[in-house]
Tab-separated table of N, CA and C in Angstrom:
chain	number	residue	atom	x	y	z
A	1	MET	N	0.839	-1.181	0.000
A	1	MET	CA	0.000	0.000	0.000
A	1	MET	C	0.886	1.247	0.000
A	2	ALA	N	0.517	2.223	-0.789
A	2	ALA	CA	1.298	3.449	-0.912
A	2	ALA	C	1.177	4.299	0.347
A	3	ARG	N	2.262	4.975	0.673
A	3	ARG	CA	2.275	5.903	1.801
A	3	ARG	C	1.500	7.161	1.412
A	4	ALA	N	0.649	7.652	2.266
A	4	ALA	CA	-0.149	8.850	1.989
A	4	ALA	C	0.470	10.060	2.684
A	5	LEU	N	0.384	11.200	2.025
A	5	LEU	CA	0.848	12.458	2.613
A	5	LEU	C	-0.206	13.016	3.558
A	6	ASP	N	0.244	13.719	4.576
A	6	ASP	CA	-0.667	14.475	5.433
A	6	ASP	C	-0.871	15.824	4.738
A	7	LEU	N	-1.978	15.963	4.030
A	7	LEU	CA	-2.204	17.155	3.215
A	7	LEU	C	-2.283	18.434	4.033
A	8	GLN	N	-2.576	18.318	5.330
A	8	GLN	CA	-2.628	19.511	6.182
A	8	GLN	C	-1.237	20.121	6.399
A	9	ASN	N	-0.200	19.387	5.999
A	9	ASN	CA	1.181	19.878	6.110
A	9	ASN	C	1.865	19.937	4.743
A	10	TYR	N	1.085	19.881	3.671
A	10	TYR	CA	1.620	19.850	2.311
A	10	TYR	C	1.368	21.211	1.658
A	11	ILE	N	2.433	21.926	1.375
A	11	ILE	CA	2.318	23.319	0.935
A	11	ILE	C	1.475	23.484	-0.327
A	12	GLY	N	1.620	22.591	-1.282
A	12	GLY	CA	0.831	22.693	-2.518
A	12	GLY	C	-0.662	22.601	-2.248
A	13	HIS	N	-1.045	21.688	-1.386
A	13	HIS	CA	-2.453	21.538	-1.019
A	13	HIS	C	-2.954	22.800	-0.307
A	14	LEU	N	-2.151	23.317	0.614
A	14	LEU	CA	-2.557	24.500	1.372
A	14	LEU	C	-2.672	25.731	0.474
A	15	ILE	N	-1.771	25.868	-0.492
A	15	ILE	CA	-1.856	26.983	-1.440
A	15	ILE	C	-3.137	26.871	-2.265
A	16	ARG	N	-3.431	25.668	-2.726
A	16	ARG	CA	-4.660	25.456	-3.515
A	16	ARG	C	-5.896	25.777	-2.679
A	17	ARG	N	-5.922	25.331	-1.436
A	17	ARG	CA	-7.067	25.618	-0.550
A	17	ARG	C	-7.189	27.111	-0.279
A	18	ALA	N	-6.045	27.755	-0.049
A	18	ALA	CA	-6.066	29.202	0.197
A	18	ALA	C	-6.613	29.937	-1.028
A	19	GLU	N	-6.248	29.477	-2.223
A	19	GLU	CA	-6.777	30.088	-3.457
A	19	GLU	C	-8.283	29.870	-3.563
A	20	GLN	N	-8.754	28.698	-3.157
A	20	GLN	CA	-10.195	28.441	-3.161
A	20	GLN	C	-10.926	29.393	-2.215
A	21	VAL	N	-10.365	29.611	-1.046
A	21	VAL	CA	-10.966	30.538	-0.080
A	21	VAL	C	-10.987	31.945	-0.665
A	22	HIS	N	-9.873	32.370	-1.247
A	22	HIS	CA	-9.802	33.705	-1.849
A	22	HIS	C	-10.824	33.852	-2.972
A	23	THR	N	-10.938	32.861	-3.819
A	23	THR	CA	-11.885	32.911	-4.933
A	23	THR	C	-13.322	33.026	-4.428
A	24	ALA	N	-13.652	32.271	-3.390
A	24	ALA	CA	-15.006	32.346	-2.824
A	24	ALA	C	-15.274	33.724	-2.231
A	25	LEU	N	-14.308	34.261	-1.488
A	25	LEU	CA	-14.465	35.604	-0.922
A	25	LEU	C	-14.601	36.649	-2.024
A	26	TRP	N	-13.792	36.506	-3.078
A	26	TRP	CA	-13.837	37.450	-4.204
A	26	TRP	C	-15.235	37.468	-4.815
A	27	SER	N	-15.755	36.294	-5.067
A	27	SER	CA	-17.077	36.187	-5.681
A	27	SER	C	-18.166	36.768	-4.779
A	28	GLN	N	-18.056	36.574	-3.495
A	28	GLN	CA	-19.055	37.063	-2.538
A	28	GLN	C	-18.943	38.561	-2.286
A	29	GLN	N	-17.722	39.079	-2.209
A	29	GLN	CA	-17.529	40.438	-1.707
A	29	GLN	C	-17.045	41.447	-2.741
A	30	VAL	N	-16.488	40.981	-3.841
A	30	VAL	CA	-15.937	41.920	-4.823
A	30	VAL	C	-16.749	41.906	-6.108
A	31	SER	N	-16.755	40.775	-6.814
A	31	SER	CA	-17.453	40.728	-8.092
A	31	SER	C	-17.682	39.298	-8.531
A	32	ARG	N	-18.845	39.062	-9.090
A	32	ARG	CA	-19.121	37.778	-9.737
A	32	ARG	C	-18.779	37.852	-11.228
A	33	GLU	N	-18.636	39.052	-11.753
A	33	GLU	CA	-18.368	39.227	-13.189
A	33	GLU	C	-16.878	39.364	-13.501
A	34	ILE	N	-16.150	40.049	-12.643
A	34	ILE	CA	-14.721	40.285	-12.860
A	34	ILE	C	-13.938	39.402	-11.897
A	35	THR	N	-13.080	38.546	-12.450
A	35	THR	CA	-12.275	37.652	-11.615
A	35	THR	C	-11.089	38.415	-11.033
A	36	SER	N	-10.446	37.811	-10.053
A	36	SER	CA	-9.265	38.457	-9.475
A	36	SER	C	-8.130	38.543	-10.503
A	37	GLN	N	-8.081	37.614	-11.447
A	37	GLN	CA	-7.078	37.693	-12.505
A	37	GLN	C	-7.383	38.864	-13.453
A	38	GLN	N	-8.656	39.059	-13.782
A	38	GLN	CA	-9.031	40.203	-14.606
A	38	GLN	C	-8.760	41.502	-13.865
A	39	PHE	N	-9.000	41.498	-12.559
A	39	PHE	CA	-8.662	42.655	-11.725
A	39	PHE	C	-7.174	42.957	-11.832
A	40	ALA	N	-6.342	41.922	-11.777
A	40	ALA	CA	-4.892	42.113	-11.894
A	40	ALA	C	-4.539	42.756	-13.231
A	41	VAL	N	-5.220	42.354	-14.292
A	41	VAL	CA	-4.999	42.944	-15.617
A	41	VAL	C	-5.397	44.421	-15.617
A	42	LEU	N	-6.578	44.723	-15.097
A	42	LEU	CA	-7.035	46.113	-15.031
A	42	LEU	C	-6.074	46.949	-14.192
A	43	ASN	N	-5.646	46.405	-13.074
A	43	ASN	CA	-4.736	47.115	-12.181
A	43	ASN	C	-3.400	47.389	-12.869
A	44	ALA	N	-2.871	46.388	-13.566
A	44	ALA	CA	-1.600	46.563	-14.272
A	44	ALA	C	-1.723	47.627	-15.364
A	45	LEU	N	-2.847	47.636	-16.078
A	45	LEU	CA	-3.041	48.637	-17.127
A	45	LEU	C	-3.209	50.036	-16.543
A	46	SER	N	-3.740	50.123	-15.349
A	46	SER	CA	-3.839	51.422	-14.684
A	46	SER	C	-2.452	51.914	-14.283
A	47	HIS	N	-1.636	50.979	-13.829
A	47	HIS	CA	-0.279	51.309	-13.383
A	47	HIS	C	0.648	51.616	-14.556
A	48	LYS	N	0.482	50.889	-15.673
A	48	LYS	CA	1.348	51.054	-16.843
A	48	LYS	C	0.515	51.101	-18.119
A	49	PRO	N	-0.173	52.215	-18.372
A	49	PRO	CA	-0.974	52.311	-19.604
A	49	PRO	C	-0.090	52.276	-20.845
A	50	GLY	N	-0.631	51.707	-21.910
A	50	GLY	CA	0.083	51.687	-23.184
A	50	GLY	C	1.061	50.545	-23.341
A	51	ILE	N	0.929	49.493	-22.528
A	51	ILE	CA	1.814	48.335	-22.675
A	51	ILE	C	1.198	47.328	-23.631
A	52	ASP	N	2.014	46.396	-24.101
A	52	ASP	CA	1.507	45.358	-24.997
A	52	ASP	C	1.133	44.114	-24.180
A	53	GLN	N	0.533	43.141	-24.859
A	53	GLN	CA	0.045	41.940	-24.164
A	53	GLN	C	1.174	41.121	-23.557
A	54	ARG	N	2.307	41.065	-24.211
A	54	ARG	CA	3.441	40.296	-23.671
A	54	ARG	C	3.895	40.890	-22.339
A	55	THR	N	4.022	42.197	-22.301
A	55	THR	CA	4.426	42.872	-21.066
A	55	THR	C	3.360	42.683	-19.990
A	56	LEU	N	2.098	42.797	-20.389
A	56	LEU	CA	0.987	42.607	-19.456
A	56	LEU	C	1.012	41.201	-18.860
A	57	ALA	N	1.267	40.207	-19.683
A	57	ALA	CA	1.344	38.825	-19.201
A	57	ALA	C	2.462	38.683	-18.175
A	58	ARG	N	3.604	39.288	-18.449
A	58	ARG	CA	4.727	39.214	-17.512
A	58	ARG	C	4.396	39.915	-16.193
A	59	LEU	N	3.790	41.093	-16.270
A	59	LEU	CA	3.476	41.862	-15.064
A	59	LEU	C	2.432	41.175	-14.181
A	60	THR	N	1.533	40.419	-14.786
A	60	THR	CA	0.455	39.766	-14.034
A	60	THR	C	0.724	38.288	-13.755
A	61	SER	N	1.846	37.783	-14.235
A	61	SER	CA	2.209	36.368	-14.071
A	61	SER	C	1.132	35.448	-14.649
A	62	LEU	N	0.561	35.865	-15.773
A	62	LEU	CA	-0.420	35.058	-16.490
A	62	LEU	C	0.175	34.667	-17.836
A	63	ASP	N	-0.229	33.517	-18.369
A	63	ASP	CA	0.298	33.133	-19.681
A	63	ASP	C	-0.347	33.993	-20.767
A	64	ARG	N	0.356	34.098	-21.895
A	64	ARG	CA	-0.073	35.012	-22.955
A	64	ARG	C	-1.424	34.651	-23.541
A	65	SER	N	-1.745	33.355	-23.645
A	65	SER	CA	-3.043	32.985	-24.215
A	65	SER	C	-4.177	33.376	-23.266
A	66	THR	N	-3.953	33.256	-21.957
A	66	THR	CA	-4.958	33.683	-20.982
A	66	THR	C	-5.157	35.186	-21.056
A	67	VAL	N	-4.067	35.932	-21.131
A	67	VAL	CA	-4.155	37.393	-21.246
A	67	VAL	C	-4.881	37.774	-22.531
A	68	ASN	N	-4.601	37.074	-23.610
A	68	ASN	CA	-5.266	37.360	-24.884
A	68	ASN	C	-6.783	37.205	-24.751
A	69	GLN	N	-7.218	36.111	-24.141
A	69	GLN	CA	-8.658	35.895	-23.935
A	69	GLN	C	-9.257	36.964	-23.036
A	70	MET	N	-8.552	37.317	-21.966
A	70	MET	CA	-9.053	38.338	-21.053
A	70	MET	C	-9.174	39.694	-21.750
A	71	ILE	N	-8.186	40.031	-22.539
A	71	ILE	CA	-8.216	41.324	-23.238
A	71	ILE	C	-9.377	41.363	-24.219
A	72	ARG	N	-9.615	40.269	-24.916
A	72	ARG	CA	-10.775	40.235	-25.823
A	72	ARG	C	-12.065	40.461	-25.052
A	73	ARG	N	-12.201	39.797	-23.923
A	73	ARG	CA	-13.413	39.944	-23.105
A	73	ARG	C	-13.523	41.361	-22.532
A	74	LEU	N	-12.439	41.871	-21.962
A	74	LEU	CA	-12.473	43.201	-21.354
A	74	LEU	C	-12.654	44.306	-22.397
A	75	THR	N	-12.125	44.085	-23.590
A	75	THR	CA	-12.344	45.047	-24.685
A	75	THR	C	-13.805	45.012	-25.110
A	76	GLY	N	-14.347	43.809	-25.246
A	76	GLY	CA	-15.755	43.666	-25.621
A	76	GLY	C	-16.705	44.290	-24.618
A	77	GLN	N	-16.301	44.305	-23.351
A	77	GLN	CA	-17.117	44.905	-22.300
A	77	GLN	C	-16.895	46.413	-22.169
A	78	GLY	N	-15.957	46.936	-22.960
A	78	GLY	CA	-15.701	48.372	-22.941
A	78	GLY	C	-14.757	48.844	-21.852
A	79	HIS	N	-14.009	47.926	-21.224
A	79	HIS	CA	-13.108	48.304	-20.133
A	79	HIS	C	-11.686	48.591	-20.602
A	80	VAL	N	-11.306	48.042	-21.763
A	80	VAL	CA	-9.945	48.184	-22.276
A	80	VAL	C	-10.020	48.602	-23.736
A	81	SER	N	-9.105	49.482	-24.136
A	81	SER	CA	-8.996	49.858	-25.548
A	81	SER	C	-7.667	49.344	-26.093
A	82	GLN	N	-7.671	49.059	-27.389
A	82	GLN	CA	-6.483	48.557	-28.072
A	82	GLN	C	-6.179	49.479	-29.240
A	83	VAL	N	-4.907	49.836	-29.377
A	83	VAL	CA	-4.470	50.635	-30.533
A	83	VAL	C	-3.172	50.039	-31.064
A	84	ARG	N	-3.004	50.107	-32.368
A	84	ARG	CA	-1.761	49.639	-32.990
A	84	ARG	C	-0.632	50.597	-32.641
A	85	ASP	N	0.513	50.021	-32.325
A	85	ASP	CA	1.706	50.811	-32.049
A	85	ASP	C	2.145	51.472	-33.359
A	86	ALA	N	2.251	52.790	-33.371
A	86	ALA	CA	2.628	53.516	-34.596
A	86	ALA	C	4.038	53.159	-35.053
A	87	GLU	N	4.907	52.790	-34.106
A	87	GLU	CA	6.291	52.460	-34.445
A	87	GLU	C	6.471	51.003	-34.855
A	88	ASP	N	5.605	50.137	-34.392
A	88	ASP	CA	5.674	48.713	-34.719
A	88	ASP	C	4.244	48.210	-34.898
A	89	ARG	N	3.778	48.168	-36.122
A	89	ARG	CA	2.382	47.848	-36.423
A	89	ARG	C	1.989	46.442	-35.991
A	90	ARG	N	2.968	45.594	-35.645
A	90	ARG	CA	2.641	44.243	-35.178
A	90	ARG	C	2.182	44.248	-33.727
A	91	ARG	N	2.530	45.289	-33.001
A	91	ARG	CA	2.192	45.382	-31.572
A	91	ARG	C	0.875	46.121	-31.371
A	92	THR	N	0.120	45.631	-30.407
A	92	THR	CA	-1.109	46.293	-29.978
A	92	THR	C	-0.882	46.804	-28.563
A	93	LEU	N	-1.152	48.071	-28.364
A	93	LEU	CA	-0.979	48.689	-27.056
A	93	LEU	C	-2.326	48.783	-26.350
A	94	LEU	N	-2.312	48.599	-25.060
A	94	LEU	CA	-3.537	48.487	-24.271
A	94	LEU	C	-3.640	49.611	-23.247
A	95	GLU	N	-4.857	50.082	-23.060
A	95	GLU	CA	-5.133	51.084	-22.037
A	95	GLU	C	-6.525	50.856	-21.479
A	96	LEU	N	-6.708	51.300	-20.238
A	96	LEU	CA	-8.049	51.284	-19.668
A	96	LEU	C	-8.881	52.389	-20.316
A	97	THR	N	-10.136	52.097	-20.554
A	97	THR	CA	-11.070	53.138	-20.965
A	97	THR	C	-11.519	53.863	-19.696
A	98	ASP	N	-12.266	54.935	-19.857
A	98	ASP	CA	-12.826	55.611	-18.681
A	98	ASP	C	-13.692	54.638	-17.886
A	99	GLN	N	-14.458	53.826	-18.606
A	99	GLN	CA	-15.309	52.818	-17.953
A	99	GLN	C	-14.463	51.812	-17.181
A	100	GLY	N	-13.335	51.401	-17.769
A	100	GLY	CA	-12.434	50.464	-17.102
A	100	GLY	C	-11.811	51.071	-15.853
A	101	SER	N	-11.453	52.350	-15.922
A	101	SER	CA	-10.897	53.041	-14.755
A	101	SER	C	-11.924	53.143	-13.635
A	102	GLU	N	-13.165	53.435	-14.008
A	102	GLU	CA	-14.237	53.515	-13.006
A	102	GLU	C	-14.482	52.146	-12.363
A	103	LEU	N	-14.464	51.092	-13.186
A	103	LEU	CA	-14.642	49.741	-12.659
A	103	LEU	C	-13.523	49.405	-11.675
A	104	LEU	N	-12.292	49.662	-12.067
A	104	LEU	CA	-11.166	49.371	-11.187
A	104	LEU	C	-11.296	50.135	-9.877
A	105	ALA	N	-11.647	51.396	-9.952
A	105	ALA	CA	-11.803	52.208	-8.741
A	105	ALA	C	-12.867	51.614	-7.811
A	106	ALA	N	-13.914	51.056	-8.383
A	106	ALA	CA	-14.976	50.443	-7.576
A	106	ALA	C	-14.535	49.108	-6.978
A	107	LEU	N	-13.638	48.395	-7.645
A	107	LEU	CA	-13.196	47.081	-7.176
A	107	LEU	C	-12.098	47.151	-6.123
A	108	ILE	N	-11.333	48.223	-6.119
A	108	ILE	CA	-10.183	48.307	-5.206
A	108	ILE	C	-10.586	48.235	-3.736
A	109	PRO	N	-11.566	49.008	-3.258
A	109	PRO	CA	-11.892	48.913	-1.822
A	109	PRO	C	-12.301	47.515	-1.356
A	110	PRO	N	-13.198	46.801	-2.060
A	110	PRO	CA	-13.512	45.454	-1.572
A	110	PRO	C	-12.345	44.471	-1.734
A	111	ALA	N	-11.493	44.677	-2.735
A	111	ALA	CA	-10.307	43.822	-2.882
A	111	ALA	C	-9.362	44.040	-1.705
A	112	GLU	N	-9.188	45.299	-1.313
A	112	GLU	CA	-8.357	45.599	-0.149
A	112	GLU	C	-8.970	45.005	1.119
A	113	ALA	N	-10.294	45.033	1.218
A	113	ALA	CA	-10.969	44.478	2.392
A	113	ALA	C	-10.726	42.974	2.509
A	114	ILE	N	-10.760	42.266	1.388
A	114	ILE	CA	-10.473	40.825	1.411
A	114	ILE	C	-9.033	40.580	1.844
A	115	ASN	N	-8.132	41.367	1.321
A	115	ASN	CA	-6.730	41.234	1.703
A	115	ASN	C	-6.579	41.394	3.217
A	116	GLN	N	-7.222	42.406	3.765
A	116	GLN	CA	-7.160	42.637	5.208
A	116	GLN	C	-7.856	41.516	5.983
A	117	GLN	N	-8.954	41.016	5.440
A	117	GLN	CA	-9.666	39.916	6.091
A	117	GLN	C	-8.781	38.680	6.190
A	118	LEU	N	-8.103	38.355	5.103
A	118	LEU	CA	-7.234	37.176	5.106
A	118	LEU	C	-6.020	37.395	6.008
A	119	LEU	N	-5.400	38.561	5.915
A	119	LEU	CA	-4.255	38.842	6.786
A	119	LEU	C	-4.673	38.911	8.248
A	120	GLY	N	-5.917	39.325	8.487
A	120	GLY	CA	-6.428	39.421	9.844
A	120	GLY	C	-6.525	38.076	10.553
A	121	LEU	N	-6.459	36.989	9.803
A	121	LEU	CA	-6.455	35.655	10.411
A	121	LEU	C	-5.128	35.359	11.110
A	122	LEU	N	-4.113	36.156	10.789
A	122	LEU	CA	-2.778	35.949	11.350
A	122	LEU	C	-2.492	36.965	12.449
A	123	PRO	N	-1.677	36.592	13.411
A	123	PRO	CA	-1.227	37.599	14.378
A	123	PRO	C	-0.492	38.713	13.627
A	124	GLU	N	-0.641	39.931	14.084
A	124	GLU	CA	-0.074	41.082	13.370
A	124	GLU	C	1.416	40.917	13.102
A	125	ALA	N	2.143	40.358	14.039
A	125	ALA	CA	3.592	40.194	13.889
A	125	ALA	C	3.956	39.215	12.771
A	126	GLN	N	3.027	38.364	12.344
A	126	GLN	CA	3.315	37.365	11.313
A	126	GLN	C	2.863	37.788	9.917
A	127	ARG	N	2.130	38.878	9.801
A	127	ARG	CA	1.564	39.271	8.506
A	127	ARG	C	2.636	39.586	7.470
A	128	GLY	N	3.636	40.348	7.842
A	128	GLY	CA	4.721	40.671	6.905
A	128	GLY	C	5.471	39.425	6.482
A	129	LEU	N	5.713	38.530	7.419
A	129	LEU	CA	6.397	37.272	7.117
A	129	LEU	C	5.564	36.416	6.168
A	130	ALA	N	4.251	36.393	6.366
A	130	ALA	CA	3.373	35.616	5.481
A	130	ALA	C	3.435	36.162	4.054
A	131	ILE	N	3.355	37.477	3.908
A	131	ILE	CA	3.438	38.092	2.572
A	131	ILE	C	4.791	37.787	1.943
A	132	ASP	N	5.858	37.940	2.714
A	132	ASP	CA	7.198	37.669	2.195
A	132	ASP	C	7.340	36.204	1.783
A	133	SER	N	6.827	35.300	2.588
A	133	SER	CA	6.925	33.867	2.272
A	133	SER	C	6.167	33.529	0.999
A	134	LEU	N	4.944	34.035	0.879
A	134	LEU	CA	4.162	33.780	-0.338
A	134	LEU	C	4.825	34.410	-1.565
A	135	ARG	N	5.386	35.599	-1.390
A	135	ARG	CA	6.091	36.259	-2.504
A	135	ARG	C	7.281	35.412	-2.950
A	136	ARG	N	8.025	34.858	-2.008
A	136	ARG	CA	9.173	34.011	-2.351
A	136	ARG	C	8.727	32.781	-3.143
A	137	ILE	N	7.649	32.165	-2.692
A	137	ILE	CA	7.134	30.987	-3.398
A	137	ILE	C	6.620	31.393	-4.780
A	138	ALA	N	5.837	32.475	-4.839
A	138	ALA	CA	5.222	32.897	-6.100
A	138	ALA	C	6.258	33.262	-7.157
A	139	PHE	N	7.393	33.782	-6.726
A	139	PHE	CA	8.399	34.235	-7.690
A	139	PHE	C	9.655	33.371	-7.669
A	140	MET	N	9.508	32.148	-7.178
A	140	MET	CA	10.623	31.224	-7.128
A	140	MET	C	11.213	30.960	-8.510
A	141	ASP	N	10.343	30.837	-9.514
A	141	ASP	CA	10.832	30.569	-10.869
A	141	ASP	C	11.699	31.700	-11.383
A	142	GLU	N	11.350	32.933	-11.081
A	142	GLU	CA	12.171	34.063	-11.513
A	142	GLU	C	13.516	34.086	-10.800
A	143	ALA	N	13.536	33.727	-9.521
A	143	ALA	CA	14.787	33.680	-8.774
A	143	ALA	C	15.704	32.599	-9.339
A	144	LEU	N	15.110	31.458	-9.728
A	144	LEU	CA	15.920	30.376	-10.307
A	144	LEU	C	16.481	30.789	-11.664
A	145	GLU	N	15.689	31.491	-12.476
A	145	GLU	CA	16.152	31.944	-13.788
A	145	GLU	C	17.288	32.943	-13.664
A	146	SER	N	17.223	33.831	-12.683
A	146	SER	CA	18.252	34.849	-12.532
A	146	SER	C	19.556	34.267	-11.962
A	147	SER	N	19.486	33.093	-11.316
A	147	SER	CA	20.686	32.485	-10.776
A	147	SER	C	21.424	31.631	-11.803
A	148	ASP	N	20.813	31.430	-12.975
A	148	ASP	CA	21.459	30.609	-14.031
A	148	ASP	C	22.609	31.337	-14.678
């Protein structure tokens, strides 16, 4: 008989469960129409207007095909505009529309509230360590690439 892992001590399982909790909270408290990944796209475009999809994918840690689908959906909903780069006609540059900016502004307070709700489960002294630990895990692949 195969040895079984104690999933309550298995980081991959705990990360997946934590994502499930976050997704449920997002749907209940932020939006049923805009996902947290779409929020990340809107937020990145607010921070860096006029970027292309490749840059957007890198900034949001999403694959390019996922970003492509999201941009099509967000453009169709009137939240994002696309224009051809005058210097390189192969590139499409992305920006939030006024409607997209208004949507993002409305989503930020409940998104911040969820963040505080989740961090509030931890003792205050551990919150910074939790963020740092998750950041290290989330960007482990980039750290490995830079050490090559």
